[in-house]
XYZ file of C-alpha atoms in Angstrom:
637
model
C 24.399 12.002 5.882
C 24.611 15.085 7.864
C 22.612 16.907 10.763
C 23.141 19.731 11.999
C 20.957 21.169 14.831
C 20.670 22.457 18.571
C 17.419 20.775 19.521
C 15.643 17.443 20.193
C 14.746 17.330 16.535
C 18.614 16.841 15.074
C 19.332 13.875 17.749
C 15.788 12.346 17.130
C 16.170 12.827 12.904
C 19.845 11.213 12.845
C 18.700 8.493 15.427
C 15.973 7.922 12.135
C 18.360 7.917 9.512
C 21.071 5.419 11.317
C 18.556 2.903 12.554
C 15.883 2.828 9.823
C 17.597 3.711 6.974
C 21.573 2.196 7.620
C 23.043 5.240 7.174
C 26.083 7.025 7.912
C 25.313 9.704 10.098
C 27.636 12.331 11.350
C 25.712 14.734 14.154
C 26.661 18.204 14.645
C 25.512 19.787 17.487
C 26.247 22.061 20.474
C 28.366 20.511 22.843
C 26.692 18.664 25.580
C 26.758 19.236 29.329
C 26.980 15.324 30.024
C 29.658 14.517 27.573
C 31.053 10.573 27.017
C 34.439 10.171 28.378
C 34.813 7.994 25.541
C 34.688 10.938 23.019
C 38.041 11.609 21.304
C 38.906 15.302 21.937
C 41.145 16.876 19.526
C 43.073 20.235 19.696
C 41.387 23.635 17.815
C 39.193 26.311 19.084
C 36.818 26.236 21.512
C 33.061 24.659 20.681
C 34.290 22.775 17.765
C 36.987 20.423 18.637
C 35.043 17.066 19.706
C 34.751 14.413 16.483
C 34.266 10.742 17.646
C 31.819 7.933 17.949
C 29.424 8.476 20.732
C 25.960 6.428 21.953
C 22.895 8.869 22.141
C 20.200 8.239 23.454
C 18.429 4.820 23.752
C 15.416 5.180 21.152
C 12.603 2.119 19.737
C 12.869 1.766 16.414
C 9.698 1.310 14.259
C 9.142 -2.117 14.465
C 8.651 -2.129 18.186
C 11.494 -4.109 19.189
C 13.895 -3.942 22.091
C 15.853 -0.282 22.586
C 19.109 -0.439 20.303
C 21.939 1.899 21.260
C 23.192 3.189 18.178
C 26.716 4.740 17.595
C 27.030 8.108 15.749
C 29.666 10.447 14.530
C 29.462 13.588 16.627
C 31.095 16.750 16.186
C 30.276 19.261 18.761
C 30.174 23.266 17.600
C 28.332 26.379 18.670
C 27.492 27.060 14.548
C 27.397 25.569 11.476
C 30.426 27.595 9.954
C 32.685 26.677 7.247
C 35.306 25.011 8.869
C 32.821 22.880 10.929
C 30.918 21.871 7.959
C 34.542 20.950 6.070
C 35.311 19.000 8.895
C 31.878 17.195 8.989
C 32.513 16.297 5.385
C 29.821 17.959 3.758
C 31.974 17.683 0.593
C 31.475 14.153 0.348
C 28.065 13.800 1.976
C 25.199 12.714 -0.177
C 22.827 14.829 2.080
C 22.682 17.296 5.057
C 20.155 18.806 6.843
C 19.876 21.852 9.273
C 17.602 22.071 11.554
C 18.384 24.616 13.738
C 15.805 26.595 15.651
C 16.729 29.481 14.533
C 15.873 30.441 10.580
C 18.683 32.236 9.799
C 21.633 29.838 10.966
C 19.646 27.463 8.740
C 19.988 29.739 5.583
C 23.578 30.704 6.416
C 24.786 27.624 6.633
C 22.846 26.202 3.729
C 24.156 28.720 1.532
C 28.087 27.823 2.449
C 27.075 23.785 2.456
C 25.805 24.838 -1.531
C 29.212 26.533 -2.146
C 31.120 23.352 -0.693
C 28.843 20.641 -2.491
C 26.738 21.566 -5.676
C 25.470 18.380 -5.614
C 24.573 18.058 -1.580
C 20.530 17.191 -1.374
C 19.700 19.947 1.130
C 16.678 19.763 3.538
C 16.407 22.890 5.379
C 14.608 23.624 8.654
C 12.451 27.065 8.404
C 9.273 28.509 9.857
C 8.917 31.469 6.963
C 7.253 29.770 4.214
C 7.754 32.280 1.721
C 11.276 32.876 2.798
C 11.801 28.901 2.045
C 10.338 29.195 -1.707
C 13.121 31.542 -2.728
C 15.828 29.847 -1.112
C 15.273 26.594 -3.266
C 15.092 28.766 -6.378
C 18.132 30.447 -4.882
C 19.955 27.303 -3.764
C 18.816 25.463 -6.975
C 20.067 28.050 -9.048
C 23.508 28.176 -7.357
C 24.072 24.214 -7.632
C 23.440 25.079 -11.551
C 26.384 27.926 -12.100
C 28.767 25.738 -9.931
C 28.223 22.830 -11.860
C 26.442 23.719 -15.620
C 25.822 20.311 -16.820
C 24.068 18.930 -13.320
C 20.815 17.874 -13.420
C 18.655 18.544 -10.605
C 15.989 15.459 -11.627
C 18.576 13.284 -11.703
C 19.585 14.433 -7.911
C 15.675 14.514 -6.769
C 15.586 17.858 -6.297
C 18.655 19.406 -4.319
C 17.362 21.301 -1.614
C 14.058 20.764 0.540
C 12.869 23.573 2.737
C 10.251 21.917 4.852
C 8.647 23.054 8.506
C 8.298 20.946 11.749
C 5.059 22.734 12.341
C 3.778 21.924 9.143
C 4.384 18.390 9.231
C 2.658 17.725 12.621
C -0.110 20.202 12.376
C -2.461 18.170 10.610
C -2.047 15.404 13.678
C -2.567 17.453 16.384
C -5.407 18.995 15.081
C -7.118 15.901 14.516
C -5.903 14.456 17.625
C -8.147 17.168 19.213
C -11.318 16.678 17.306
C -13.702 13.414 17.405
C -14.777 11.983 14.271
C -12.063 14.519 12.023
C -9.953 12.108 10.171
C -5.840 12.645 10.495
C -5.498 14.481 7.431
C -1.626 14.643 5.734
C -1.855 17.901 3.473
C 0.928 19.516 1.258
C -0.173 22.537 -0.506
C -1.935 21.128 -3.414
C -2.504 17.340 -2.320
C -5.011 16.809 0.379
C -5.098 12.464 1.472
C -7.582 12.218 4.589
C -7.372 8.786 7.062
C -10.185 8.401 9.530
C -10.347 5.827 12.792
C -13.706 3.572 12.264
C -14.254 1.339 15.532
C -14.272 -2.160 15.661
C -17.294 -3.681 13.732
C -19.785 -5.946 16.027
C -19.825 -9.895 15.751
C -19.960 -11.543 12.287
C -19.642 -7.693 10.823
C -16.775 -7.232 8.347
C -15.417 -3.591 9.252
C -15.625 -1.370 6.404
C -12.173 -0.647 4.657
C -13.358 2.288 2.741
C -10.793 2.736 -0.556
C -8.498 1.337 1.156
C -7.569 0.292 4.460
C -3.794 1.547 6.122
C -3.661 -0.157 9.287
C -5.242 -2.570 12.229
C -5.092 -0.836 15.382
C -4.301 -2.865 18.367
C -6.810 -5.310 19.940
C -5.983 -4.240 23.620
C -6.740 -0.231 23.171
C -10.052 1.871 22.748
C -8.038 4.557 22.199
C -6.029 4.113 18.939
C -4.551 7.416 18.977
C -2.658 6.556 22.413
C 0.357 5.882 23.707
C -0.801 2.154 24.882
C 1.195 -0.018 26.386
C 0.313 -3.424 24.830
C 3.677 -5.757 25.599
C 1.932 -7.084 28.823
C -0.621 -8.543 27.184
C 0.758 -9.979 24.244
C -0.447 -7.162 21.268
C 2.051 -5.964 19.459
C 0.528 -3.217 18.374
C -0.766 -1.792 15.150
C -0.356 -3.665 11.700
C 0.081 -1.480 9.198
C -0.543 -1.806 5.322
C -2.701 -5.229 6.185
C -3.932 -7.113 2.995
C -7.364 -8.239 2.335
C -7.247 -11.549 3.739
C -5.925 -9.779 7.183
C -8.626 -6.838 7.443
C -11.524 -10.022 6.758
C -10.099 -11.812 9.497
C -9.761 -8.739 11.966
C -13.146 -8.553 13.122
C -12.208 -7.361 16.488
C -9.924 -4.804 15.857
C -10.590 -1.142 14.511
C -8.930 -0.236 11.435
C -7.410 3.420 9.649
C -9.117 3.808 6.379
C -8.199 5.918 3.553
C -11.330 7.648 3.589
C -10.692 10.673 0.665
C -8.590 11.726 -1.364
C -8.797 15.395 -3.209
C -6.610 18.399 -4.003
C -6.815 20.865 -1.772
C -7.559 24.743 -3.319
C -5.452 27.108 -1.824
C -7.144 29.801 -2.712
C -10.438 28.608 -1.018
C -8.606 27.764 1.645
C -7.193 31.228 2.669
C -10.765 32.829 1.455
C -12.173 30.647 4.563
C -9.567 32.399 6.586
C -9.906 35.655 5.500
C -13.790 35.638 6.173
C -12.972 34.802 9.380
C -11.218 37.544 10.005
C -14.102 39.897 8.097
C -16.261 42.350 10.823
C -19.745 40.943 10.259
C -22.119 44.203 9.342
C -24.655 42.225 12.542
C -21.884 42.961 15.041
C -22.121 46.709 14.566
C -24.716 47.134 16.466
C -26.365 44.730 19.338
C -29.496 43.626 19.159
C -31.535 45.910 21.140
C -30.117 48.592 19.437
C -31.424 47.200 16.272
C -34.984 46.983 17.259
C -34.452 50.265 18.340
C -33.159 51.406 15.059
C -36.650 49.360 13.512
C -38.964 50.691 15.620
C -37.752 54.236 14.410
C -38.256 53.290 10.820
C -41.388 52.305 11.566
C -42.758 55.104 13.314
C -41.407 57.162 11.162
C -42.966 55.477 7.991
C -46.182 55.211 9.821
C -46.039 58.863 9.981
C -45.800 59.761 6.252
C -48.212 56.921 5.748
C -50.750 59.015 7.706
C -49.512 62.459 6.204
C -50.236 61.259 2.528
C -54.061 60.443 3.795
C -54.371 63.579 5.482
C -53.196 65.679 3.078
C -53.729 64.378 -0.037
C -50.463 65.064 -0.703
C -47.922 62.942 -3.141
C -46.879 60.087 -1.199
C -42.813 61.249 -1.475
C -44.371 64.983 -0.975
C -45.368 63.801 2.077
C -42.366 61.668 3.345
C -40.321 64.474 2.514
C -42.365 66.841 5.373
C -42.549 64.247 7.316
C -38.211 64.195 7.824
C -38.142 67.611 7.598
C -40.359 67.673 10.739
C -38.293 64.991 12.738
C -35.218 66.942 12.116
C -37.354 70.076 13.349
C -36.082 71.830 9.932
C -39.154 72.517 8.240
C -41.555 75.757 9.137
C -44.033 75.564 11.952
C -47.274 74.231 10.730
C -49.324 77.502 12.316
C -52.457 78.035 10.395
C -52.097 74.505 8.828
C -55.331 72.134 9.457
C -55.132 70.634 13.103
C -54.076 67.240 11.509
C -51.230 68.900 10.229
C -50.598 70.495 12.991
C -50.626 66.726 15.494
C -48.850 65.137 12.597
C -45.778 67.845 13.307
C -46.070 67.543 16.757
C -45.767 63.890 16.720
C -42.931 64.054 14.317
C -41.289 66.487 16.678
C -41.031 64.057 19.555
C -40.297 60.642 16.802
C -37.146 62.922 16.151
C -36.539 63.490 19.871
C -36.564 59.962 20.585
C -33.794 59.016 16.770
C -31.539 61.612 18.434
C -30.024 59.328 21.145
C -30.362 55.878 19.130
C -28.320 57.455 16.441
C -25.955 58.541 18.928
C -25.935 55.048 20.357
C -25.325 53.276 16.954
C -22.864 55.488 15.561
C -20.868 54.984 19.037
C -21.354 50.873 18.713
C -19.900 50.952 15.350
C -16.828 52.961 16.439
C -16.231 50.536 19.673
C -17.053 47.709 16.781
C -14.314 48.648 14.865
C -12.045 49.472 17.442
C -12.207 45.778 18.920
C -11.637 44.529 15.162
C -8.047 45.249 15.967
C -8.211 43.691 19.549
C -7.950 39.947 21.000
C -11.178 38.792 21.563
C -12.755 37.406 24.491
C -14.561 34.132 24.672
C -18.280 34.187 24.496
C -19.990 33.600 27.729
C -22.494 30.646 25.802
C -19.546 29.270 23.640
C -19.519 25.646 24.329
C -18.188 22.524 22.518
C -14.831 24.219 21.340
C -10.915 23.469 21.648
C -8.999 24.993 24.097
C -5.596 25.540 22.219
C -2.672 26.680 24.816
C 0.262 27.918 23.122
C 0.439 29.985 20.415
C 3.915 29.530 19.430
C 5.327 28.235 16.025
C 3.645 25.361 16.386
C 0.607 26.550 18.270
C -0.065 28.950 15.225
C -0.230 26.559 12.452
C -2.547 24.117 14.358
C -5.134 27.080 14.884
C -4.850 27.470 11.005
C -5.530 24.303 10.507
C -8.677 24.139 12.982
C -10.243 27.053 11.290
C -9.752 25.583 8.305
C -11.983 22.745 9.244
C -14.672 25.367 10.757
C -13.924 24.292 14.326
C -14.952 26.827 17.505
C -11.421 27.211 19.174
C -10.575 29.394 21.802
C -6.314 30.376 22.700
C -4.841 30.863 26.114
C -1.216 32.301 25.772
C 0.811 33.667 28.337
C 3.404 35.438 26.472
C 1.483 38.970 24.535
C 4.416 39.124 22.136
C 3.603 35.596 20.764
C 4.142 35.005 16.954
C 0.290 32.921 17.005
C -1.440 36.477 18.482
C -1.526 37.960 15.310
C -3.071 35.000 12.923
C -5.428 34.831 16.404
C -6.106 38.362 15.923
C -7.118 37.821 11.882
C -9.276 35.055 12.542
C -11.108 36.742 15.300
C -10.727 33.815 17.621
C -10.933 34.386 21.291
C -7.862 34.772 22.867
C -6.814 34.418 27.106
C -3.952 36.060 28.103
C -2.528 34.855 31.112
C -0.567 31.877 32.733
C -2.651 28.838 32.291
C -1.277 27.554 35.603
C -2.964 30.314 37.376
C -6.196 30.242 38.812
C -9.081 31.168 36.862
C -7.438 31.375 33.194
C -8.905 27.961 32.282
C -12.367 28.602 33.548
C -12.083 32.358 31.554
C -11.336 29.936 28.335
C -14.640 28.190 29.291
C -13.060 25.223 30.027
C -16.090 23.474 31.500
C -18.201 23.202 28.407
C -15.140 22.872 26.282
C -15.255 19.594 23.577
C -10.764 19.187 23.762
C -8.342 20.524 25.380
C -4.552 20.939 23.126
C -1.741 21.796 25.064
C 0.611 22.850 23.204
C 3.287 24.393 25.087
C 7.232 23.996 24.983
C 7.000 22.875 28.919
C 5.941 19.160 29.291
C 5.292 20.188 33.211
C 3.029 22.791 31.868
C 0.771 20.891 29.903
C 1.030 18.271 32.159
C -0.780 20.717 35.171
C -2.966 22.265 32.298
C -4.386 18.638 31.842
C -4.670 17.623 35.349
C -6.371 20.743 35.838
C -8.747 20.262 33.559
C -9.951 16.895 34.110
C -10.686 18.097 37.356
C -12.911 20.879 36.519
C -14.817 18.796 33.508
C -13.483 14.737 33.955
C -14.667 13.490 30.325
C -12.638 16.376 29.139
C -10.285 14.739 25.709
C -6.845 16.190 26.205
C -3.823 15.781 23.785
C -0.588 16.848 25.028
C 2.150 17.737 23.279
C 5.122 15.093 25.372
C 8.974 15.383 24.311
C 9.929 12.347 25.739
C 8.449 8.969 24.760
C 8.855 7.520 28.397
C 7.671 10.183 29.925
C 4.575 10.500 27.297
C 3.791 6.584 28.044
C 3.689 6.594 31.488
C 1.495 9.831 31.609
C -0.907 8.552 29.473
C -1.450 5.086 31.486
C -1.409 7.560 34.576
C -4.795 9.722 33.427
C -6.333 6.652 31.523
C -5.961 4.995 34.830
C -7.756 7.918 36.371
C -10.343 8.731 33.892
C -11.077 5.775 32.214
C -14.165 7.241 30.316
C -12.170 10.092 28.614
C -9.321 9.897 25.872
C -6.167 11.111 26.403
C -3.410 11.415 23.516
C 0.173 11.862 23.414
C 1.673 13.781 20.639
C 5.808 14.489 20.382
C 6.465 17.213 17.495
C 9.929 15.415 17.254
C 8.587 12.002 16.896
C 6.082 12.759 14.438
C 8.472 15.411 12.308
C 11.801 13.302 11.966
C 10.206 10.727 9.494
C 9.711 13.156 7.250
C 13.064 15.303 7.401
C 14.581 11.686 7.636
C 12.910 10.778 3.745
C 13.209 14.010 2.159
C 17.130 13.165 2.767
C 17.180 10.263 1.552
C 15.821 11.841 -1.814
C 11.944 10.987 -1.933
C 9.189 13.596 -2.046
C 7.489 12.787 1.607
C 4.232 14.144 0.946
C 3.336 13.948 4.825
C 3.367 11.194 8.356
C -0.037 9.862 9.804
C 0.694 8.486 13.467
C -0.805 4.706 14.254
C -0.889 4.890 18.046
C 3.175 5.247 18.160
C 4.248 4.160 14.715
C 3.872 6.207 11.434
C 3.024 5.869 8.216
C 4.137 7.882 5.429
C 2.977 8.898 1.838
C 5.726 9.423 -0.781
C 5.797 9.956 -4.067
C 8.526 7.515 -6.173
C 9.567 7.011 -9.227
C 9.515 3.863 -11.044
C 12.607 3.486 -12.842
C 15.469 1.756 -11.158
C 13.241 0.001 -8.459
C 13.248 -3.557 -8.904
C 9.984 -3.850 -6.663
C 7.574 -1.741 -9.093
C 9.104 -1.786 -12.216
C 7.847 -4.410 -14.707
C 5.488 -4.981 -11.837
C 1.326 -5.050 -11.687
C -0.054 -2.764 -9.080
C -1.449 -5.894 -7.194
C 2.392 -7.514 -7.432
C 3.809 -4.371 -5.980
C 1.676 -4.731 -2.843
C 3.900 -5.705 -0.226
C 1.703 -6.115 3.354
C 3.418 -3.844 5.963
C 5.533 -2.438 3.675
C 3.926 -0.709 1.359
C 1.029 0.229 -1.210
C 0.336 1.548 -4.079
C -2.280 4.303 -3.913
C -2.179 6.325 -7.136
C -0.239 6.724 -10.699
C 0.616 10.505 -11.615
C -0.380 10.063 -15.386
C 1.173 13.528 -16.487
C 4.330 13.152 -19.070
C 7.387 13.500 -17.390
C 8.419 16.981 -18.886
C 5.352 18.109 -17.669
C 5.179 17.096 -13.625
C 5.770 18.803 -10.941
C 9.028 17.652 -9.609
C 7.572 18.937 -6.146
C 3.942 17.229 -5.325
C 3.870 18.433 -1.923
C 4.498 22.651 -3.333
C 1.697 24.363 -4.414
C 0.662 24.048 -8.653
C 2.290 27.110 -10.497
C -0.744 27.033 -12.679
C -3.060 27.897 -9.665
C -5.693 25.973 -8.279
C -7.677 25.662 -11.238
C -5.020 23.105 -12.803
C -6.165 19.669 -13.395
C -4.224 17.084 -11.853
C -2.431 13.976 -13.424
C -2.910 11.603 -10.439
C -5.401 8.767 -10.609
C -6.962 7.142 -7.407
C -8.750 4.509 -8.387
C -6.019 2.417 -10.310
C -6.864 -1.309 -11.546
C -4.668 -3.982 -9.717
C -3.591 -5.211 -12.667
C -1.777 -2.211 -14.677
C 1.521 -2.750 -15.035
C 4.191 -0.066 -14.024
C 6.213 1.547 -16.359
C 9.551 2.809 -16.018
C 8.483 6.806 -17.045
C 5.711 6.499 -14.456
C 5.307 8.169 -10.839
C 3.694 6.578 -8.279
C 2.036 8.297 -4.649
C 1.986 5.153 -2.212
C 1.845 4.635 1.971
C 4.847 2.592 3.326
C 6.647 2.090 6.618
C 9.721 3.974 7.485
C 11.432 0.150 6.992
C 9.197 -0.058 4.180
C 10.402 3.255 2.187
C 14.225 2.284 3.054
C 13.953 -1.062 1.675
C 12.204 -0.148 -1.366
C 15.576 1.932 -2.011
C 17.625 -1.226 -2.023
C 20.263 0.539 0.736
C 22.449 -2.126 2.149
C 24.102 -1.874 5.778
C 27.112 1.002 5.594
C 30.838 0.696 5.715
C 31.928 1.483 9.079
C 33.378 4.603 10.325
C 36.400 5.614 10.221
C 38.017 5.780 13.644
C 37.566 9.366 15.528
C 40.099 11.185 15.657
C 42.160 14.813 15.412
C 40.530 17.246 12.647
């Protein structure tokens, strides 16, 4: 395997691969201020001459056990060019992945790892979602001319493009919302997991269709970063069986509460009337009784010119306008009702003259603030205050508004990539330093429901959070924490402090490697829930050639903290998708093959696909992948 990055997210995904899955792992990555002294340094240009074995950093794998320090091949370069990827051996990998910051280094250097290895799996890193479809056709198609006769089934399709923001949206968005379930959604397939407290005495908690995990006995708040070793919990159990979840009384559990396909198109309809100007917001509300009252005195007035006069009652409607615009002849020699009836008209159209000035100068200002940020209403209460509108930031506000939630931004950069979805959905937006006085309480902070910070500082959200709970204590805050340590001890810190509100932890890296880490190892990860600090993962597998479901019964296949079983695609296999997780070329109206509710006893076939929850340990053993051959010794390129 090979990784190829400049951020957190390349250490963190080969840490994954070498101590989960037993893989070979060679790192490239810019060269390091605090270097090893133990690294072999070899002669060649600058940025690109360190290959050896070095220790990164000390990680927990997922079974909670003691910190491991895993070795790793590293190569140091500035880029991903030819020669470094040559060197790295992307010739002879079995998969690489780049996940760079930056979208084009990605597509660069996926296109040369193509031209060096038809038959590399590819998982690329890239924020442009559209840009990603046509570089697996394009990548696809290229692995086909090199090599005619491969077959991309057989290879689990060669190249991935998948999005760090995409994968940990759904968590974070549920993180900030009580009662929301963690939802794991991928275009077409929606699966939905909900927290359900711990039942009372001699209640049996409710499992739902199915139930994914025990939380831990010693926390209230599941979602957490808790620190259970000191008294004796071990944490979450995931995939419990039957006998387990009756016996757990005490203990919350994650239940698979729904499962549906998501319609795209419904989806972005939501978001697009969100953006629409509502016709009410033309004009304010005084304005419109205004606007009535006029109507009615006008009508009032032709009502009393048809009795009058005797008139036709559209006769005398039409007189009656003509006399409010003062464009009909002066009633002089007319009968003295006529004669009032003008007068009064006269001063009705007096009095329309300014309101129609008024409302034709709303509606302009209306649409000129269509275009604009907008600012938070002053009796907006029980919303999310999202900070950040970055990469991230942006895809989590989709994803709120998608579940019809009040949200209001604060971003400090106007340039930011978020501003303009913001500025679609007409969701209120603070611009301004939310470290600065006054920006929180402009973002009504103290009748706020959550508070997300979201920003690339830790320090930042950190002072955002503190700052919070000061002005409103039972605030809920979710911060978005790089570092596990550092997330841990913060959260013990405020739970310590404000025991009656929740406080969550969230690292984009932590929750994103698991599933960079399985679409390399050739498996369609359909999405990550997060258990307090473990995950779980949906994938979809195929049968053949895996001793533990082929042959098998669905209740057989059931291995307790493994995996599960949670639904047979039934379509032939010329017909599926090879891609679950991409949206159905068909459209939204195509049926689906997958069925939920299958009986324990069917027995898998080899043709058949199967969409089931397992542990990262889970997943790799259900590949059958042994321990790896050593490395060869580091040495000169």
């Amino acid at each position: 395997m090979v990784v190829c990055g400049d951020d957190g997210l390349a250490r963190r995904l080969a840490s994954e691969l070498r101590e989960v899955y037993k893989e070979r792992v060679t790192l490239v990555a810019p060269a390091a201020r605090d270097t090893q002294p133990s690294v072999a340094r070899a002669s060649g240009a600058p940025g690109r001459g360190l290959l050896g074995r070095v220790p990164l950093a000390r990680i927990r794998n997922a079974g909670g056990e003691q910190p491991a320090v895993r070795e790793l091949r590293l190569l140091e370069a500035a880029e991903p060019d030819e020669e470094v990827l040559a060197a790295a051996g992307v010739a002879g990998a079995a998969a690489m992945a780049l996940v760079y910051e930056d979208d084009d280094t990605n597509v660069r250097a996926a296109l040369v790892a193509r031209r060096l290895n038809p038959r590399l799996r590819l998982v690329i890193r890239l924020y442009n979602r559209k840009l990603g479809q046509h570089l697996e056709e394009l990548l696809d198609q290229a692995a086909m001319v090199a090599e005619p006769g491969i077959d991309l089934r057989q290879l689990d399709s060669s190249t991935t493009v998948l999005s760090d923001a995409d994968t940990v949206a759904p968590a974070l968005a549920a993180s900030a919302v009580a009662g929301t379930s963690k939802v794991v959604q991928a275009d077409g397939l929606l699966l939905r997991a909900v927290e359900r407290t711990p039942p009372g005495r001699g209640e049996v908690a409710d499992p739902g269709l199915c139930t994914l995990a025990l939380l831990s006995a010693t926390t209230s708040d599941p979602a957490g970063a808790e620190g259970a070793e000191s008294s004796g919990d071990r944490g979450p159990r995931l995939l419990p069986d039957d006998r387990s979840v009756a016996a757990a009384t005490g203990r919350g559990i994650v239940a698979l509460e729904t499962v549906a396909h998501a319609d795209p198109s419904q989806a972005w309809q939501r978001l697009g009337g969100a953006g629409a100007l509502p016709v009410a917001s033309l004009f304010s509300r005084r304005l419109r009784w205004s606007l009535a009252g006029m109507v009615a005195a006008v009508a009032a007035l032709a009502v009393a010119s048809w009795v009058t006069t005797g008139d036709h009652p559209l006769h005398a409607a039409y007189i009656t306008l003509l006399d409010i615009f003062a464009i009909n002849d002066p009633a002089v020699g007319d009968p003295t009702q006529r004669q009032v009836l003008q007068i009064l008209a006269g001063f009705v159209g007096l009095l329309l003259l300014p309101v129609l000035v008024a409302a034709a100068l709303e509606a302009l200002g209306a649409f000129r603030t269509a275009t604009v940020l907008r600012r938070p209403p002053r009796g907006l209460s029980g919303h999310v205050v999202l900070l950040g509108l970055g990469k991230i930031g942006a895809r989590v506000l989709a994803r709120l508004r998608e579940l019809e939630i009040p949200v209001v931004c604060v971003e400090s950069d106007p340039q930011a990539r978020g501003l303009a979805l913001a500025r679609r959905l007409r969701v209120p937006v603070v611009v301004g330093d939310v470290t600065d006085e006054g920006v929180l309480e402009a973002a009504r902070i103290g009748r706020a429901h959550s508070l997300l910070a979201l920003t690339s500082s830790d320090t930042t959200n950190l002072e955002a959070a503190l700052y919070a709970r000061a002005v409103k204590p039972d605030l809920r805050a979710v911060l978005r924490l790089y570092e596990d340590d550092f997330a841990t001890a913060v959260y013990r810190t405020l739970r310590a402090a404000h025991p009656a509100a929740l406080t969550r932890s969230r690292s984009v890296t932590h929750l994103a490697a698991p599933a960079f880490a399985g679409a390399m190892m050739g498996r369609q990860i359909l999405g990550a829930i997060p258990v307090e600090r473990r995950v779980l993962l949906f994938a979809a597998v195929d049968v053949a050639g895996h001793p533990h479901l082929e042959g098998r019964t669905v209740a057989e296949c059931f291995r307790p903290g493994s995996w599960r079983i949670l639904a047979l695609d039934t379509a032939s296999p010329q017909d599926r998708r090879p891609d679950l997780a991409s949206a159905p070329a068909d459209g939204p109206s195509r049926e689906s093959g997958l069925v939920w509710d299958l009986h324990p006893g069917y027995v898998l076939k080899p043709e058949d696909r199967v969409v089931l929850a397992a542990t990262r340990r889970g997943l790799a053993e259900l590949l059958g992948r042994g321990e790896p051959a050593p490395h060869p010794p580091g040495g000169r390129i």
